Coordinates of N, CA and C and ligand atoms in Angstrom, one line a residue:
M1 N -13.5 4.9 -18.2 CA -13.2 6.1 -17.6 C -13.1 5.8 -16.3
E2 N -12.1 6.5 -15.5 CA -12.3 6.5 -14.0 C -13.5 7.7 -13.7
P3 N -14.1 7.6 -12.1 CA -14.7 8.7 -11.4 C -13.9 9.7 -11.9
P4 N -14.6 11.0 -11.4 CA -13.7 12.2 -11.0 C -12.9 12.3 -10.0
E5 N -13.4 11.5 -8.7 CA -13.2 11.6 -7.9 C -11.8 10.7 -7.3
A6 N -11.5 9.8 -8.4 CA -10.5 8.7 -8.4 C -9.0 9.5 -8.1
V7 N -8.6 9.1 -7.1 CA -7.3 9.5 -6.5 C -6.1 8.6 -7.5
L8 N -6.1 7.5 -7.4 CA -5.2 6.8 -8.3 C -6.4 6.1 -9.2
A9 N -5.7 6.4 -10.6 CA -5.9 5.6 -12.0 C -5.0 5.0 -12.3
V10 N -5.1 3.8 -12.6 CA -4.3 2.6 -13.3 C -5.0 2.5 -14.5
H11 N -4.4 2.5 -15.7 CA -4.8 2.0 -17.0 C -3.9 1.3 -18.0
D12 N -4.5 -0.2 -17.9 CA -3.8 -0.8 -18.8 C -2.0 -1.1 -18.6
L13 N -1.9 -1.1 -17.5 CA -0.4 -1.6 -17.1 C -0.4 -2.7 -17.0
R14 N 1.2 -2.8 -17.6 CA 1.8 -3.8 -18.3 C 3.3 -3.8 -17.7
K15 N 3.9 -4.9 -17.2 CA 5.2 -4.9 -16.8 C 6.0 -6.1 -17.2
A16 N 6.8 -6.3 -17.8 CA 7.8 -7.4 -18.3 C 8.9 -7.3 -17.9
Y17 N 9.2 -8.3 -16.8 CA 10.9 -8.8 -16.8 C 11.5 -9.4 -18.1
R18 N 12.1 -8.9 -18.7 CA 12.4 -9.8 -19.8 C 11.5 -10.4 -20.6
E19 N 11.4 -11.6 -20.9 CA 10.2 -12.4 -21.5 C 8.8 -12.6 -20.2
L20 N 9.4 -12.6 -19.2 CA 7.9 -12.9 -18.2 C 7.1 -11.7 -18.0
V21 N 6.0 -12.0 -18.1 CA 4.9 -10.7 -18.2 C 4.5 -10.7 -16.8
A22 N 4.8 -10.2 -15.9 CA 4.5 -10.0 -14.4 C 3.1 -9.4 -14.1
V23 N 3.0 -8.3 -14.9 CA 1.3 -7.4 -14.9 C 0.8 -6.9 -16.3
D24 N -0.3 -7.9 -16.5 CA -0.7 -8.3 -18.3 C -1.8 -7.1 -18.2
G25 N -2.0 -5.8 -18.5 CA -3.2 -5.1 -18.9 C -4.1 -4.7 -17.9
L26 N -3.5 -4.3 -16.6 CA -4.3 -4.1 -15.4 C -4.9 -2.5 -15.4
T27 N -6.2 -2.4 -15.3 CA -6.9 -1.4 -15.2 C -7.7 -1.3 -13.7
F28 N -7.7 -0.3 -12.9 CA -8.4 0.1 -11.8 C -8.5 1.5 -11.3
H29 N -9.2 1.8 -10.6 CA -9.3 3.0 -9.8 C -9.4 3.0 -8.2
V30 N -8.8 3.6 -7.7 CA -9.3 4.2 -6.4 C -9.6 5.4 -5.7
N31 N -10.7 5.4 -5.4 CA -11.2 6.8 -5.1 C -10.9 7.3 -3.5
A32 N -10.9 8.3 -3.4 CA -10.8 9.3 -2.3 C -11.7 8.6 -1.3
G33 N -11.2 8.4 0.3 CA -11.8 7.9 0.8 C -12.2 6.3 1.3
E34 N -11.4 5.7 -0.1 CA -11.6 4.3 0.0 C -10.4 3.6 0.0
V35 N -10.8 2.2 0.8 CA -9.7 1.3 1.2 C -9.7 0.0 0.2
F36 N -8.9 -0.1 -0.8 CA -9.1 -1.0 -2.0 C -8.2 -2.2 -1.7
G37 N -8.5 -3.1 -1.8 CA -7.6 -4.6 -1.7 C -7.2 -5.3 -2.9
L38 N -5.9 -5.5 -2.9 CA -5.3 -5.9 -3.9 C -4.4 -7.4 -3.4
V39 N -5.2 -8.4 -3.7 CA -5.0 -9.9 -3.6 C -4.5 -10.9 -4.4
G40 N -3.9 -11.9 -4.1 CA -3.6 -12.9 -5.2 C -2.6 -13.7 -4.4
P41 N -2.3 -14.8 -5.3 CA -1.4 -15.7 -5.2 C 0.1 -15.4 -5.2
N42 N 1.0 -16.0 -4.7 CA 2.4 -15.8 -4.9 C 2.5 -15.6 -6.3
G43 N 3.0 -14.5 -6.8 CA 3.9 -14.4 -7.6 C 2.7 -13.7 -8.9
A44 N 1.6 -13.3 -8.4 CA 0.5 -12.6 -9.2 C 0.6 -11.7 -9.8
G45 N 1.9 -10.9 -9.1 CA 2.2 -9.6 -9.8 C 1.9 -8.1 -8.9
K46 N 1.4 -8.8 -7.6 CA 1.1 -7.3 -6.7 C 1.8 -6.6 -6.7
T47 N 3.1 -7.1 -6.0 CA 4.5 -6.1 -5.6 C 4.8 -5.0 -6.9
T48 N 4.8 -6.0 -8.0 CA 5.4 -5.3 -9.2 C 4.2 -4.3 -9.3
T49 N 3.1 -4.1 -9.3 CA 1.9 -3.3 -9.5 C 2.0 -2.0 -8.7
L50 N 1.9 -2.6 -7.3 CA 2.6 -1.5 -6.1 C 3.7 -0.7 -6.6
R51 N 5.0 -1.7 -6.9 CA 6.0 -0.9 -6.9 C 6.1 0.4 -8.2
S52 N 5.3 -0.6 -9.2 CA 4.9 0.7 -10.5 C 4.4 2.0 -10.1
I53 N 3.1 1.7 -9.1 CA 2.5 2.7 -8.7 C 3.1 4.3 -7.8
A54 N 4.0 3.4 -7.4 CA 5.3 4.2 -6.2 C 6.0 4.9 -7.1
G55 N 6.1 4.5 -8.2 CA 7.0 5.2 -9.1 C 8.6 4.6 -9.0
I56 N 8.8 3.3 -8.4 CA 10.0 3.1 -7.9 C 10.1 2.0 -9.6
L57 N 9.4 1.5 -10.4 CA 9.6 0.7 -11.1 C 8.7 1.2 -12.4
P58 N 9.6 1.4 -13.5 CA 8.9 2.1 -14.7 C 7.9 0.7 -15.5
P59 N 6.4 0.8 -15.5 CA 6.1 0.2 -16.4 C 6.7 0.0 -17.9
T60 N 6.5 -1.3 -18.5 CA 6.7 -1.7 -19.7 C 5.8 -0.8 -20.5
S61 N 4.4 -0.5 -20.2 CA 3.4 0.4 -20.8 C 2.2 0.6 -19.9
G62 N 1.3 1.2 -20.2 CA 0.4 1.7 -19.5 C 0.3 3.1 -19.1
R63 N -0.5 3.6 -18.2 CA -0.6 4.8 -17.4 C -1.3 4.8 -16.0
I64 N -0.4 5.6 -15.3 CA -0.8 5.6 -13.6 C -1.0 7.3 -13.9
S65 N -1.8 7.4 -13.0 CA -1.8 9.1 -12.3 C -2.5 9.0 -10.9
V66 N -1.7 9.8 -10.2 CA -2.2 10.0 -8.7 C -2.6 11.6 -8.3
D67 N -4.0 11.4 -8.3 CA -4.6 12.9 -7.7 C -4.3 13.6 -9.3
G68 N -4.7 13.0 -10.4 CA -4.7 13.6 -11.6 C -3.1 14.3 -12.3
H69 N -2.3 13.3 -11.5 CA -0.6 13.9 -11.8 C -0.2 12.4 -12.7
D70 N 0.1 12.6 -13.7 CA 0.6 11.2 -14.7 C 1.8 11.0 -13.9
L71 N 2.2 9.9 -13.6 CA 3.4 9.3 -12.9 C 4.5 9.5 -13.7
E72 N 4.5 9.3 -15.2 CA 5.5 9.1 -16.2 C 5.9 10.9 -16.5
T73 N 4.7 11.8 -16.7 CA 5.0 13.0 -17.2 C 5.2 14.1 -16.1
D74 N 4.6 13.7 -15.0 CA 4.6 14.6 -14.2 C 4.8 14.0 -12.7
A75 N 6.1 13.3 -12.9 CA 6.5 12.3 -11.6 C 6.7 12.9 -10.2
V76 N 7.4 14.2 -10.3 CA 7.8 14.8 -8.7 C 6.1 14.9 -8.1
E77 N 5.0 15.7 -8.9 CA 3.9 16.1 -8.0 C 3.3 15.1 -7.8
A78 N 3.2 13.7 -8.5 CA 2.3 12.6 -8.3 C 3.0 11.9 -7.2
K79 N 4.6 11.8 -7.3 CA 5.0 11.2 -6.0 C 4.9 12.0 -4.7
R80 N 5.0 13.4 -5.0 CA 4.5 14.1 -3.6 C 3.3 13.7 -2.8
R81 N 2.4 13.2 -3.8 CA 0.8 12.8 -3.1 C 0.7 11.6 -2.8
L82 N 1.9 10.5 -2.8 CA 1.8 9.3 -2.3 C 2.4 8.9 -1.4
A83 N 2.6 7.8 -0.6 CA 3.4 7.1 0.3 C 3.4 5.4 0.3
F84 N 4.3 5.0 0.1 CA 4.6 3.7 -0.2 C 5.5 3.0 0.9
M85 N 4.6 1.8 1.4 CA 4.9 1.5 2.6 C 5.2 -0.1 2.4
P86 N 6.6 -0.4 2.1 CA 6.8 -1.6 1.6 C 7.0 -3.0 2.8
D87 N 6.7 -4.1 2.7 CA 6.6 -4.9 3.5 C 8.1 -5.1 4.0
E88 N 8.9 -5.0 3.4 CA 10.5 -5.1 4.0 C 10.8 -3.5 4.5
P89 N 11.0 -3.4 5.8 CA 11.1 -2.1 6.3 C 12.6 -1.3 6.0
R90 N 13.0 -0.2 4.9 CA 14.5 -0.1 4.6 C 14.4 1.1 5.2
L91 N 15.6 1.4 6.0 CA 15.9 2.6 7.2 C 17.3 2.9 7.2
F92 N 17.8 3.9 7.5 CA 19.2 4.0 7.2 C 19.8 3.9 8.9
D93 N 20.9 3.0 8.5 CA 21.3 2.7 9.8 C 21.6 3.5 10.8
Y94 N 22.5 5.0 10.6 CA 22.7 5.7 11.4 C 21.8 7.2 11.8
L95 N 20.6 7.0 11.1 CA 19.6 7.8 11.6 C 18.8 7.0 12.7
T96 N 18.5 8.1 13.6 CA 17.5 7.8 14.6 C 16.2 7.6 14.2
V97 N 15.1 7.5 15.2 CA 13.8 7.2 14.5 C 13.2 8.6 14.6
R98 N 14.4 9.5 15.6 CA 13.7 11.1 15.3 C 14.3 11.5 14.2
D99 N 15.3 11.2 13.9 CA 16.3 11.9 12.4 C 15.3 11.2 11.0
H100 N 14.9 10.2 11.1 CA 13.9 9.7 10.4 C 12.9 10.5 9.7
L101 N 12.2 10.7 11.0 CA 11.2 11.5 10.9 C 11.6 12.9 10.1
A102 N 12.5 13.5 10.8 CA 13.3 14.8 10.4 C 13.6 15.0 8.9
F103 N 13.9 13.9 8.4 CA 14.6 13.8 7.2 C 13.0 13.9 6.2
A104 N 12.2 12.8 6.7 CA 10.9 12.6 6.0 C 10.4 14.3 5.9
A105 N 10.4 14.9 6.6 CA 9.7 16.2 7.1 C 10.3 17.3 5.9
R106 N 11.7 16.8 5.9 CA 12.8 18.1 4.9 C 12.1 17.5 3.7
L107 N 12.1 16.3 3.1 CA 12.0 15.6 2.1 C 10.6 16.4 1.2
Y108 N 9.5 16.2 2.2 CA 8.2 16.5 1.8 C 7.8 18.1 2.2
D109 N 9.0 18.7 2.7 CA 8.8 20.2 3.3 C 7.1 20.4 4.1
V110 N 7.3 19.5 5.3 CA 5.8 19.3 6.2 C 6.4 20.3 6.9
K111 N 5.2 20.6 7.4 CA 5.0 22.0 8.3 C 4.5 21.5 9.9
D112 N 5.0 22.0 10.6 CA 4.5 21.5 12.1 C 5.1 19.8 12.4
A113 N 6.4 19.4 11.6 CA 6.6 18.4 11.6 C 6.9 17.6 12.8
E114 N 7.4 18.5 13.8 CA 7.9 18.0 14.9 C 6.6 17.5 16.1
E115 N 5.8 18.2 15.8 CA 4.4 17.8 16.7 C 3.3 16.7 15.7
K116 N 3.5 16.9 14.6 CA 3.0 15.9 13.9 C 3.7 14.4 13.8
G117 N 5.3 14.3 13.9 CA 5.9 13.3 14.2 C 5.5 12.5 15.6
R118 N 5.4 13.7 16.6 CA 5.0 13.2 17.9 C 3.6 12.6 18.0
V119 N 2.7 12.8 17.3 CA 1.3 12.3 17.2 C 1.2 10.9 16.6
L120 N 2.0 10.8 15.7 CA 2.4 9.7 14.8 C 2.8 8.4 16.1
L121 N 3.9 9.1 16.7 CA 4.5 8.2 17.3 C 3.7 7.4 18.3
E122 N 2.9 8.5 18.4 CA 2.1 8.2 20.0 C 1.0 7.0 19.3
E123 N 0.8 7.4 18.1 CA -0.5 6.4 17.7 C 0.0 5.2 17.2
L124 N 1.4 5.0 16.9 CA 1.6 3.9 16.4 C 2.5 3.1 17.7
A125 N 2.4 3.6 18.8 CA 3.1 3.1 19.9 C 4.5 2.8 19.7
L126 N 5.3 4.0 19.4 CA 6.7 4.2 19.1 C 7.1 5.5 20.5
T127 N 6.2 5.5 21.1 CA 6.5 6.8 22.0 C 7.8 6.0 22.9
G128 N 8.9 7.2 23.0 CA 9.9 6.5 23.8 C 11.1 6.0 23.3
K129 N 11.0 6.0 21.7 CA 12.0 5.2 20.8 C 12.7 6.3 20.0
E130 N 12.6 7.6 20.4 CA 12.7 8.7 19.3 C 14.3 8.5 19.2
D131 N 14.7 8.1 20.1 CA 16.4 8.1 20.1 C 17.2 7.0 19.4
A132 N 16.3 5.7 19.5 CA 16.7 4.7 18.9 C 17.2 4.6 17.2
L133 N 18.1 3.9 17.2 CA 18.7 3.9 16.0 C 17.8 2.7 15.4
P134 N 18.0 2.1 14.0 CA 17.0 0.9 13.4 C 17.6 -0.3 14.2
A135 N 18.8 -0.5 14.4 CA 19.4 -1.7 14.9 C 18.8 -1.8 16.4
E136 N 18.3 -0.9 16.8 CA 17.9 -1.2 18.2 C 16.2 -1.1 18.3
L137 N 15.7 -1.2 17.2 CA 14.5 -1.7 17.2 C 14.1 -3.2 16.9
S138 N 12.7 -3.5 17.3 CA 12.4 -4.6 16.8 C 12.2 -4.5 15.3
R139 N 11.5 -5.8 14.5 CA 11.3 -5.7 13.7 C 9.5 -4.8 13.3
G140 N 9.1 -5.2 14.1 CA 7.9 -4.6 14.0 C 7.6 -3.2 14.1
M141 N 8.8 -2.8 15.0 CA 9.1 -1.4 15.5 C 9.5 -0.7 13.9
K142 N 10.2 -1.2 13.2 CA 10.9 -0.8 12.1 C 9.7 -0.6 11.1
Q143 N 8.9 -2.0 11.1 CA 8.1 -1.6 10.2 C 7.0 -0.3 10.4
K144 N 6.7 -0.1 11.9 CA 5.7 1.1 12.3 C 6.5 2.5 11.7
L145 N 7.9 2.6 11.7 CA 8.5 3.9 11.8 C 8.3 4.1 10.2
V146 N 8.9 3.3 9.3 CA 8.4 3.1 8.2 C 7.2 4.0 8.0
I147 N 6.1 3.5 8.2 CA 4.9 3.7 7.9 C 4.6 5.1 8.5
A148 N 5.2 5.6 9.9 CA 4.9 6.9 10.5 C 5.6 7.9 9.5
C149 N 6.8 7.5 8.8 CA 7.5 8.6 8.0 C 6.4 8.7 6.9
G150 N 6.1 7.7 6.3 CA 5.0 7.8 5.0 C 3.5 8.6 5.4
L151 N 3.2 8.7 6.7 CA 2.3 9.4 6.9 C 2.4 10.7 7.0
L152 N 3.6 10.9 7.4 CA 3.9 12.5 7.9 C 3.5 13.6 6.7
H153 N 3.3 13.4 5.6 CA 3.0 14.5 4.6 C 1.9 14.5 4.3
T154 N 0.9 13.5 4.9 CA -0.5 13.3 4.9 C -0.9 13.3 3.2
P155 N -0.4 12.3 2.8 CA -0.4 11.9 1.3 C -1.8 11.4 0.9
R156 N -2.1 12.1 -0.3 CA -3.4 11.5 -0.9 C -3.9 10.0 -0.9
L157 N -2.7 9.4 -1.1 CA -2.8 7.8 -1.9 C -1.6 7.3 -1.2
L158 N -2.0 6.3 -0.3 CA -1.5 5.4 0.5 C -1.2 3.8 0.2
V159 N -0.1 3.7 0.1 CA 0.0 2.1 -0.7 C 0.8 1.2 -0.1
F160 N -0.2 0.1 0.8 CA 0.6 -0.8 1.9 C 0.5 -1.8 1.4
D161 N 2.3 -2.4 1.3 CA 2.3 -4.3 0.7 C 2.4 -4.8 2.0
E162 N 1.7 -5.8 2.5 CA 1.6 -6.4 3.9 C 1.9 -5.8 5.1
P163 N 1.0 -4.7 5.3 CA 1.1 -3.8 6.5 C 1.4 -4.3 7.9
L164 N 0.8 -5.6 8.0 CA 1.1 -6.3 9.3 C 2.1 -7.0 9.7
T165 N 3.2 -7.4 8.6 CA 4.3 -7.9 9.0 C 4.7 -7.8 9.7
G166 N 5.1 -9.1 11.1 CA 5.8 -9.0 12.1 C 5.3 -7.9 13.2
I167 N 4.2 -7.5 13.2 CA 3.4 -6.6 14.1 C 2.4 -7.3 14.8
D168 N 2.6 -6.8 16.3 CA 1.9 -7.6 17.5 C 0.3 -7.5 17.3
P169 N -0.3 -8.4 18.1 CA -1.8 -8.0 18.0 C -2.3 -6.5 18.3
G170 N -2.0 -6.2 19.6 CA -2.2 -4.6 19.9 C -2.0 -3.8 18.7
G171 N -0.6 -4.0 17.9 CA -0.2 -3.4 16.9 C -0.9 -3.5 15.7
I172 N -1.7 -4.7 15.5 CA -2.2 -5.0 14.5 C -3.6 -4.3 14.7
R173 N -4.4 -4.4 15.8 CA -5.5 -3.5 15.8 C -5.4 -2.0 15.5
R174 N -4.2 -1.3 16.2 CA -4.0 0.0 15.9 C -3.7 0.5 14.6
M175 N -2.9 -0.6 13.6 CA -2.7 -0.1 12.2 C -3.8 -0.4 11.3
K176 N -4.9 -1.3 11.9 CA -6.2 -1.3 11.0 C -7.1 0.0 11.1
Q177 N -6.8 0.4 12.5 CA -7.6 1.7 12.7 C -6.9 3.1 12.1
T178 N -5.5 2.8 12.1 CA -4.8 3.9 11.5 C -5.1 3.7 10.0
I179 N -4.9 3.0 9.4 CA -5.6 2.5 7.9 C -6.9 3.3 7.7
V180 N -7.6 2.9 8.5 CA -9.3 3.1 8.1 C -9.6 4.7 8.5
K181 N -8.7 5.2 9.5 CA -8.5 6.8 9.7 C -8.3 7.4 8.5
R182 N -7.1 7.1 7.6 CA -6.7 8.0 6.6 C -8.0 7.8 5.7
A183 N -8.6 6.8 5.5 CA -9.3 6.8 4.2 C -10.5 7.7 4.7
Q184 N -11.0 7.6 5.9 CA -12.2 8.6 6.4 C -11.8 10.1 6.7
E185 N -10.6 10.4 6.6 CA -10.1 11.5 6.4 C -9.8 12.0 5.1
G186 N -10.2 11.2 3.7 CA -10.3 11.5 2.6 C -9.1 10.8 1.5
A187 N -8.3 10.2 2.3 CA -7.0 9.6 1.7 C -7.7 8.3 0.7
A188 N -7.0 7.7 -0.5 CA -7.3 6.7 -1.0 C -6.4 5.6 -0.4
V189 N -6.5 4.6 0.0 CA -5.9 3.5 0.6 C -5.8 2.3 -0.7
I190 N -4.5 1.7 -0.7 CA -4.5 0.3 -1.6 C -3.8 -0.2 -0.6
V191 N -4.3 -1.7 -0.2 CA -3.5 -2.8 0.7 C -3.7 -3.8 -0.1
S192 N -1.9 -4.5 -0.2 CA -1.9 -5.7 -0.6 C -1.7 -6.7 0.6
S193 N -2.5 -7.7 0.5 CA -2.1 -8.7 2.0 C -2.5 -9.9 1.5
H194 N -1.7 -11.0 2.0 CA -2.3 -12.6 1.9 C -3.4 -12.6 3.0
L195 N -3.5 -11.7 3.9 CA -4.4 -11.9 5.3 C -5.9 -11.5 4.7
L196 N -6.6 -12.7 4.3 CA -7.7 -12.0 3.6 C -8.9 -11.9 4.9
P197 N -8.8 -12.1 5.7 CA -9.7 -11.6 6.8 C -9.5 -10.3 7.0
L198 N -8.3 -9.4 7.1 CA -7.9 -8.3 7.3 C -8.4 -7.5 6.2
V199 N -8.3 -8.2 4.8 CA -8.9 -7.3 3.8 C -10.2 -7.1 3.9
E200 N -11.1 -8.4 3.9 CA -12.5 -8.1 4.5 C -12.8 -7.5 5.8
E201 N -12.2 -7.4 6.4 CA -12.4 -6.4 7.9 C -12.1 -4.6 7.3
I202 N -11.0 -4.3 6.3 CA -10.9 -3.0 6.2 C -11.2 -2.5 4.9
C203 N -11.7 -3.4 3.9 CA -11.6 -2.7 2.5 C -12.8 -2.9 2.0
H204 N -13.1 -1.5 1.3 CA -14.6 -1.3 0.7 C -14.7 -2.1 -0.7
R205 N -13.4 -2.3 -1.7 CA -13.7 -3.0 -2.7 C -12.2 -3.9 -2.7
V206 N -12.1 -4.6 -3.8 CA -10.7 -5.9 -4.1 C -10.7 -6.1 -5.4
L207 N -9.6 -6.4 -5.9 CA -9.1 -7.0 -6.8 C -8.6 -7.9 -6.5
I208 N -9.0 -9.0 -7.4 CA -8.2 -10.5 -7.4 C -7.1 -10.7 -8.6
L209 N -6.1 -10.8 -8.3 CA -4.9 -10.9 -9.2 C -4.6 -12.2 -9.4
A210 N -4.2 -12.8 -10.7 CA -3.5 -14.0 -10.9 C -3.2 -13.8 -12.1
K211 N -1.8 -14.4 -12.2 CA -1.0 -14.4 -13.4 C -0.8 -12.9 -14.3
G212 N -0.7 -12.0 -13.2 CA -0.6 -10.4 -13.9 C -2.2 -9.7 -14.1
K213 N -3.2 -10.8 -14.4 CA -4.3 -10.1 -14.9 C -5.2 -10.0 -13.6
S214 N -6.5 -9.2 -13.6 CA -7.5 -9.0 -12.8 C -8.4 -10.4 -13.2
V215 N -8.8 -11.1 -12.2 CA -9.9 -12.0 -12.4 C -11.3 -11.8 -11.7
L216 N -11.3 -11.2 -10.9 CA -12.4 -10.5 -10.2 C -12.2 -9.3 -9.4
T217 N -13.3 -8.1 -9.4 CA -13.0 -7.2 -9.0 C -14.2 -6.6 -8.7
G218 N -14.5 -5.9 -7.8 CA -15.7 -5.5 -7.2 C -15.7 -4.8 -5.4
T219 N -17.3 -4.6 -5.1 CA -17.5 -4.5 -3.7 C -17.3 -5.7 -3.0
L220 N -16.8 -5.9 -1.9 CA -16.6 -7.1 -1.3 C -17.7 -7.9 -1.2
D221 N -19.4 -7.6 -1.2 CA -20.3 -8.3 -1.4 C -20.2 -8.9 -2.6
E222 N -20.3 -8.0 -4.0 CA -20.2 -8.4 -4.9 C -19.3 -9.6 -5.2
V223 N -18.1 -9.4 -5.1 CA -16.9 -10.4 -5.1 C -17.4 -12.0 -4.3
R224 N -18.2 -11.9 -3.0 CA -18.0 -12.5 -2.4 C -19.4 -13.7 -2.7
R225 N -20.4 -13.0 -3.3 CA -21.3 -13.6 -3.9 C -20.8 -14.5 -5.4
F226 N -19.8 -14.3 -5.8 CA -19.3 -15.0 -6.8 C -19.4 -16.5 -6.5
A227 N -19.0 -16.6 -4.8 CA -18.8 -18.1 -4.9 C -20.0 -18.6 -3.9
G228 N -21.2 -17.8 -4.4 CA -22.7 -18.3 -3.6 C -23.0 -17.5 -1.7
E229 N -24.0 -17.9 -1.7 CA -24.7 -17.6 -0.5 C -23.5 -17.4 0.8
S230 N -23.3 -16.6 1.4 CA -22.5 -16.7 2.9 C -21.4 -17.1 2.5
A231 N -20.8 -16.6 1.5 CA -19.4 -17.2 1.0 C -18.3 -16.2 1.6
S232 N -17.1 -16.7 2.0 CA -16.0 -15.7 2.8 C -15.2 -15.2 1.3
L233 N -14.4 -14.3 1.4 CA -13.2 -13.8 0.6 C -12.4 -14.8 0.2
E234 N -12.3 -15.7 1.2 CA -11.0 -17.2 1.1 C -11.9 -18.0 0.2
D235 N -13.4 -18.3 0.0 CA -13.8 -19.1 -0.8 C -14.1 -18.8 -2.3
V236 N -14.0 -17.3 -2.4 CA -13.8 -16.8 -3.7 C -12.3 -16.8 -4.0
F237 N -11.4 -16.4 -3.4 CA -10.4 -16.3 -3.9 C -10.0 -17.8 -4.0
L238 N -10.1 -18.9 -3.4 CA -9.7 -20.0 -3.9 C -10.2 -20.8 -4.9
K239 N -11.5 -20.4 -5.2 CA -12.4 -20.8 -6.5 C -11.6 -20.0 -7.7
V240 N -11.5 -19.0 -7.6 CA -11.0 -17.8 -9.1 C -9.4 -18.3 -9.1
T241 N -8.5 -18.5 -8.0 CA -6.9 -18.6 -8.6 C -6.8 -19.9 -8.8
E242 N -7.6 -21.0 -8.6 CA -7.2 -22.5 -8.5 C -6.2 -22.8 -9.7
G243 N -5.2 -23.5 -9.5 CA -4.2 -23.6 -10.5 C -3.4 -22.6 -10.8
T244 N -3.7 -21.1 -10.4 CA -2.9 -20.2 -11.3 C -1.6 -19.8 -10.3
G245 N -1.5 -20.5 -9.1 CA -0.2 -19.8 -8.3 C 0.9 -20.3 -8.8
P246 N 2.2 -20.1 -8.3 CA 3.3 -20.8 -8.8 C 3.6 -22.3 -8.9
E247 N 4.1 -23.1 -9.7 CA 3.9 -24.3 -9.9 C 5.1 -25.1 -8.6
Ligands
ATP301 P1 4.2 -12.6 -3.4 O1 2.6 -12.9 -2.9 O2 4.9 -14.1 -3.4 O3 4.6 -11.4 -2.7 P2 3.5 -11.0 -5.9 O4 1.8 -10.9 -6.3 O5 3.8 -9.7 -5.0 O6 3.7 -12.5 -4.9 P3 5.6 -10.1 -8.1 O7 6.5 -10.1 -6.7 O8 5.0 -8.7 -8.1 O9 4.4 -10.9 -7.3 O10 6.1 -10.9 -9.0 C1 5.5 -11.3 -10.2 C2 6.1 -12.1 -11.0 O11 7.4 -11.4 -11.3 C3 6.8 -13.6 -10.4 O12 7.2 -14.4 -11.6 C4 8.2 -12.7 -9.9 O13 9.1 -14.2 -10.3 C5 8.7 -12.0 -11.4 N1 9.5 -10.7 -10.7 C6 9.3 -9.8 -10.0 N2 10.4 -9.2 -9.6 C7 11.4 -9.5 -10.5 C8 12.7 -9.1 -11.0 N3 12.9 -7.8 -10.4 N4 13.2 -9.5 -11.9 C9 12.5 -10.8 -12.6 N5 10.9 -11.2 -12.2 C10 10.5 -10.7 -11.5

């Protein structure tokens, strides 16, 4: 049973692509105010898990609920409460930065969208790019725009897949602050990344995934203890995932 404050509850999630089982009986929860790290070798099933949570990919079996709303039987309410920020920014070619924010605001019925958009662009250092089309933005700026659109409706659950890809050092520092701030304000945050120092810096609990299964989960201290005194997350990761990556 997940605790009552769990915003995200994943129970016995399984996803098979034909005969390949990408996620195999995964159960975990993320509480309000918590940053949860999902790590694992290439092909472990992280993106499959995140896409299932975002409601993009139908699970083969298992249950996912967001803020008490079942993603299968109450999909609209569940999806209203989450934002998925994929590692590959997907934008509309003919919409400007301002148009993207206006579109997201209409989709989620956001009040005071203009002011909220202005504050978000400031927070993510995109001010001045309001009239730019995606083709006129750098890769990192596109990534930031996707994140600004995701944050506009103040979701209860934030799902980040490799949030720092293509972002410069100043942007990395701001992005970490952005993620931590949302959790401090009460959101549940799940972050998947190969950057283990990032995970160590901002996550409260982690789950190490290998071949679709959880091999170790707990608070950072609990997980690090697995590889002995003064072990890093990288030490533990390498220890528990040895030989489980792609051949
Ligand atoms: P990475 O760290 O490389 O991004 P990941 O942990 O995110 O990996 P997934 O992308 O979830 O891993 O892939 C898990 C497994 O599912 C892999 O074996 C992959 O080849 C397979 N897979 C992913 N998407 C599909 C798909 N659309 N069709 C078939 N197989 C897929």
